[in-house]
XYZ file of C-alpha atoms in Angstrom:
281
model
C -23.291 13.153 18.189
C -21.918 9.673 18.747
C -22.705 8.735 15.149
C -20.386 11.492 13.917
C -17.711 10.336 16.359
C -17.912 6.776 15.061
C -17.907 7.999 11.466
C -14.733 10.059 11.830
C -12.946 7.331 13.795
C -13.706 4.947 10.950
C -12.689 7.525 8.364
C -9.254 7.957 9.900
C -8.636 4.251 9.303
C -9.250 4.800 5.545
C -11.899 2.074 5.144
C -11.238 1.490 1.433
C -7.562 0.741 2.136
C -8.539 -1.535 5.025
C -11.080 -3.368 2.858
C -8.584 -3.741 0.011
C -5.959 -5.205 2.350
C -8.447 -7.833 3.536
C -9.515 -8.566 -0.028
C -5.855 -9.083 -0.952
C -5.642 -11.862 1.645
C -8.717 -13.546 0.150
C -7.250 -13.368 -3.359
C -3.936 -14.660 -2.003
C -5.704 -17.650 -0.469
C -7.388 -18.282 -3.826
C -4.010 -18.211 -5.579
C -2.797 -20.822 -3.068
C -5.962 -22.926 -3.488
C -6.638 -22.383 0.217
C -9.858 -20.401 -0.035
C -11.670 -23.220 1.827
C -9.363 -22.763 4.834
C -11.915 -20.408 6.332
C -10.281 -20.051 9.740
C -6.821 -19.128 8.446
C -8.251 -16.859 5.739
C -10.354 -15.058 8.357
C -7.388 -14.649 10.700
C -5.076 -13.287 7.997
C -7.778 -10.857 6.832
C -8.405 -9.557 10.349
C -4.699 -9.210 11.169
C -3.831 -7.350 7.968
C -6.907 -5.126 8.245
C -6.046 -4.263 11.866
C -2.456 -3.419 10.952
C -3.565 -1.350 7.950
C -6.050 0.660 10.000
C -3.545 1.100 12.834
C -0.853 2.383 10.477
C -3.284 4.776 8.776
C -4.439 6.231 12.101
C -0.839 6.666 13.282
C 0.093 8.222 9.952
C -2.653 10.828 10.265
C -1.611 11.638 13.827
C 2.012 12.201 12.838
C 1.244 13.987 9.554
C -0.919 16.726 11.096
C 1.370 19.560 10.073
C 1.582 18.562 6.410
C -2.072 17.503 6.266
C -3.120 21.014 7.299
C -1.858 21.955 3.828
C -2.256 18.750 1.784
C -5.469 17.298 3.246
C -7.224 19.793 5.547
C -10.461 17.786 5.238
C -9.006 14.750 7.067
C -10.437 14.052 10.582
C -7.498 15.431 12.604
C -6.704 18.693 10.731
C -10.443 19.396 10.437
C -10.744 19.092 14.217
C -13.091 16.092 14.237
C -10.623 13.842 16.097
C -7.676 14.613 18.371
C -4.183 13.333 17.704
C -4.201 11.470 21.017
C -7.407 9.653 20.034
C -5.828 8.585 16.743
C -2.698 7.294 18.518
C -4.840 5.398 21.031
C -6.881 3.846 18.217
C -3.669 2.867 16.445
C -2.324 1.210 19.607
C -5.555 -0.760 20.118
C -5.558 -2.040 16.531
C -1.855 -2.952 16.516
C -2.371 -4.831 19.791
C -5.546 -6.575 18.627
C -3.951 -7.582 15.331
C -0.887 -8.977 17.098
C -2.945 -10.994 19.600
C -5.022 -12.480 16.780
C -1.842 -13.174 14.784
C -0.718 -15.505 17.591
C -3.253 -18.030 16.254
C -1.101 -18.568 13.150
C 2.087 -20.561 12.561
C 5.526 -19.446 13.717
C 6.649 -18.004 10.358
C 3.483 -15.917 10.060
C 3.910 -14.680 13.640
C 7.459 -13.534 12.899
C 6.452 -11.746 9.685
C 3.384 -10.146 11.246
C 4.412 -9.252 14.782
C 8.195 -9.064 14.800
C 8.806 -7.593 11.335
C 5.683 -5.814 10.043
C 4.503 -4.007 13.185
C 7.878 -2.410 14.048
C 8.416 -1.493 10.400
C 5.015 0.214 10.173
C 5.645 2.139 13.381
C 9.201 3.144 12.467
C 8.045 4.153 8.987
C 5.448 6.535 10.347
C 7.717 8.013 13.019
C 11.144 8.034 11.359
C 11.281 6.806 7.753
C 8.386 8.600 6.060
C 10.224 11.751 5.162
C 13.599 10.160 4.452
C 14.920 10.216 0.884
C 13.450 7.078 -0.816
C 13.758 5.034 2.393
C 10.159 5.700 3.380
C 8.929 4.730 -0.085
C 10.957 1.530 0.059
C 9.630 0.685 3.541
C 5.976 1.014 2.494
C 6.550 -1.076 -0.632
C 8.315 -3.707 1.461
C 5.491 -3.942 4.003
C 2.827 -4.220 1.289
C 4.811 -6.865 -0.546
C 5.468 -8.709 2.690
C 1.731 -9.005 3.371
C 1.583 -11.608 0.612
C 4.518 -13.486 2.098
C 2.608 -13.322 5.380
C -0.400 -14.921 3.703
C 1.817 -17.623 2.209
C 3.392 -18.309 5.601
C -0.041 -18.548 7.225
C -1.018 -21.221 4.688
C 2.442 -22.882 4.813
C 3.082 -22.134 1.141
C 5.355 -19.119 0.689
C 6.908 -19.874 -2.729
C 3.849 -18.973 -4.903
C 3.619 -15.611 -3.119
C 6.978 -14.205 -4.207
C 5.701 -12.968 -7.585
C 2.661 -11.096 -6.167
C 4.916 -9.762 -3.402
C 7.423 -8.317 -5.893
C 4.648 -6.922 -8.089
C 2.934 -5.286 -5.103
C 6.284 -3.900 -3.915
C 7.071 -2.346 -7.304
C 3.653 -0.772 -7.795
C 3.552 0.517 -4.215
C 7.087 1.907 -4.358
C 6.158 3.775 -7.538
C 2.883 5.054 -6.095
C 4.574 6.283 -2.909
C 7.035 8.412 -4.890
C 4.145 9.843 -6.896
C 2.264 10.567 -3.649
C 5.343 12.392 -2.329
C 5.191 14.607 -5.399
C 1.480 15.130 -4.786
C 2.172 16.140 -1.162
C 5.288 18.205 -1.820
C 3.846 21.519 -0.586
C 2.845 20.307 2.874
C 5.876 18.028 3.221
C 8.213 20.983 2.639
C 6.554 22.926 5.440
C 6.891 19.873 7.715
C 10.629 19.669 7.011
C 10.473 16.261 5.336
C 13.207 15.201 2.921
C 11.332 13.177 0.321
C 12.757 12.546 -3.142
C 10.682 15.245 -4.903
C 11.831 17.775 -2.290
C 15.502 16.719 -2.443
C 15.486 16.621 -6.255
C 13.752 18.759 -8.838
C 10.595 17.960 -10.791
C 12.576 16.838 -13.830
C 14.591 14.265 -11.869
C 11.491 13.015 -10.080
C 9.684 12.594 -13.403
C 12.607 10.631 -14.804
C 12.637 8.338 -11.769
C 8.878 7.753 -11.989
C 9.133 6.859 -15.683
C 12.114 4.572 -15.038
C 10.369 2.694 -12.224
C 7.094 2.434 -14.185
C 8.922 0.964 -17.175
C 10.918 -1.431 -14.969
C 7.822 -2.684 -13.121
C 5.962 -3.114 -16.406
C 8.764 -5.194 -17.931
C 9.312 -7.230 -14.759
C 5.589 -8.026 -14.527
C 5.748 -9.588 -18.007
C 8.550 -11.960 -17.015
C 6.339 -14.712 -15.435
C 4.472 -14.990 -18.742
C 7.578 -14.834 -20.915
C 9.240 -17.690 -18.995
C 6.057 -19.772 -19.077
C 5.266 -19.594 -15.348
C 1.848 -18.028 -15.991
C -0.397 -18.469 -19.013
C -2.343 -16.342 -21.468
C -5.072 -15.319 -19.021
C -2.383 -13.790 -16.813
C -1.107 -11.767 -19.755
C -4.589 -10.535 -20.679
C -5.436 -9.481 -17.115
C -1.967 -7.987 -16.642
C -2.169 -5.867 -19.776
C -5.607 -4.531 -18.835
C -4.995 -4.028 -15.115
C -1.283 -3.186 -14.874
C 0.502 -2.547 -18.174
C -2.023 -0.067 -19.587
C -2.178 1.916 -16.306
C 1.635 2.044 -16.219
C 1.721 3.270 -19.812
C -0.821 5.948 -18.848
C 1.373 7.015 -15.922
C 4.396 7.366 -18.218
C 2.324 9.217 -20.839
C 0.818 11.639 -18.320
C 4.198 12.485 -16.789
C 5.852 12.968 -20.164
C 3.015 15.204 -21.334
C 2.455 17.186 -18.139
C 4.889 16.563 -15.239
C 3.070 18.548 -12.528
C 1.519 17.931 -9.108
C -1.993 17.573 -10.539
C -0.727 14.715 -12.714
C 0.613 13.004 -9.599
C -2.855 13.060 -8.047
C -4.382 11.335 -11.071
C -1.613 8.740 -11.367
C -1.741 7.914 -7.659
C -5.393 6.927 -8.016
C -4.670 4.874 -11.140
C -1.960 2.868 -9.378
C -4.103 2.240 -6.306
C -6.473 0.156 -8.408
C -3.652 -1.320 -10.470
C -2.126 -3.056 -7.419
C -5.341 -4.987 -6.839
C -5.658 -5.767 -10.545
C -2.167 -7.231 -10.444
C -3.429 -9.767 -7.920
C -6.337 -10.619 -10.198
C -3.854 -11.187 -13.024
C -1.837 -13.586 -10.887
C -4.994 -15.444 -9.916
C -5.937 -15.714 -13.609
C -2.498 -17.135 -14.261
C -3.649 -20.412 -12.759
C -5.989 -21.040 -15.716
């Protein structure tokens, strides 16, 4: 039925991720005191949501072999959607997002069309399975989305802190996801960090990055850039989750732990934005 077809085409975009990316642009506008700039906020939301959905669809098309092991319930490995349909959907969304992005200023166009789109495509095709490079690329793109929002509102400087925080949390989460997906990635011939190293080394790296991100996130408060409300929101939404990640990996460094910690950090990235917004008060 056509309803099922629509459902699975939407599912391949990962609607929660798409929604979260749009919400991040709204929070970013609030941080910049530009929430009343409805046109620009709408454009940035649509562009980032299109790019997010496009990248997710392309990722599923390319990851078929590993997803047959790691996520057999996804639309492509379960036979609900063909790889060619996913690639076509990705192309449409990348194109639509880029056309809409042309409505923004020059700096935003460069970040969105010239930098982000090629990086997302090259990540999915070439970088994903490369030792730490793929993790770095995803973190960079996520962090850059906040710089994109700043450029769209002609106010980049306030976006550097959320960009660095988003980069650190995403970089950490991507390494944890590689550990979660290690079985299927091995079969696909990928060379992720958990595959190239052993579980002990991967655990050490995860703990090191978690501790580094946690300490770095405290810096804006310690230097007086953000106030007490930032600290409160940060501790609840970022520091405690990072402590939990470290605790879980010290106690039980296994693949099942990676699955739990990946979900924790997904929410923590959004909570980091809330903390930065609270820093204005």
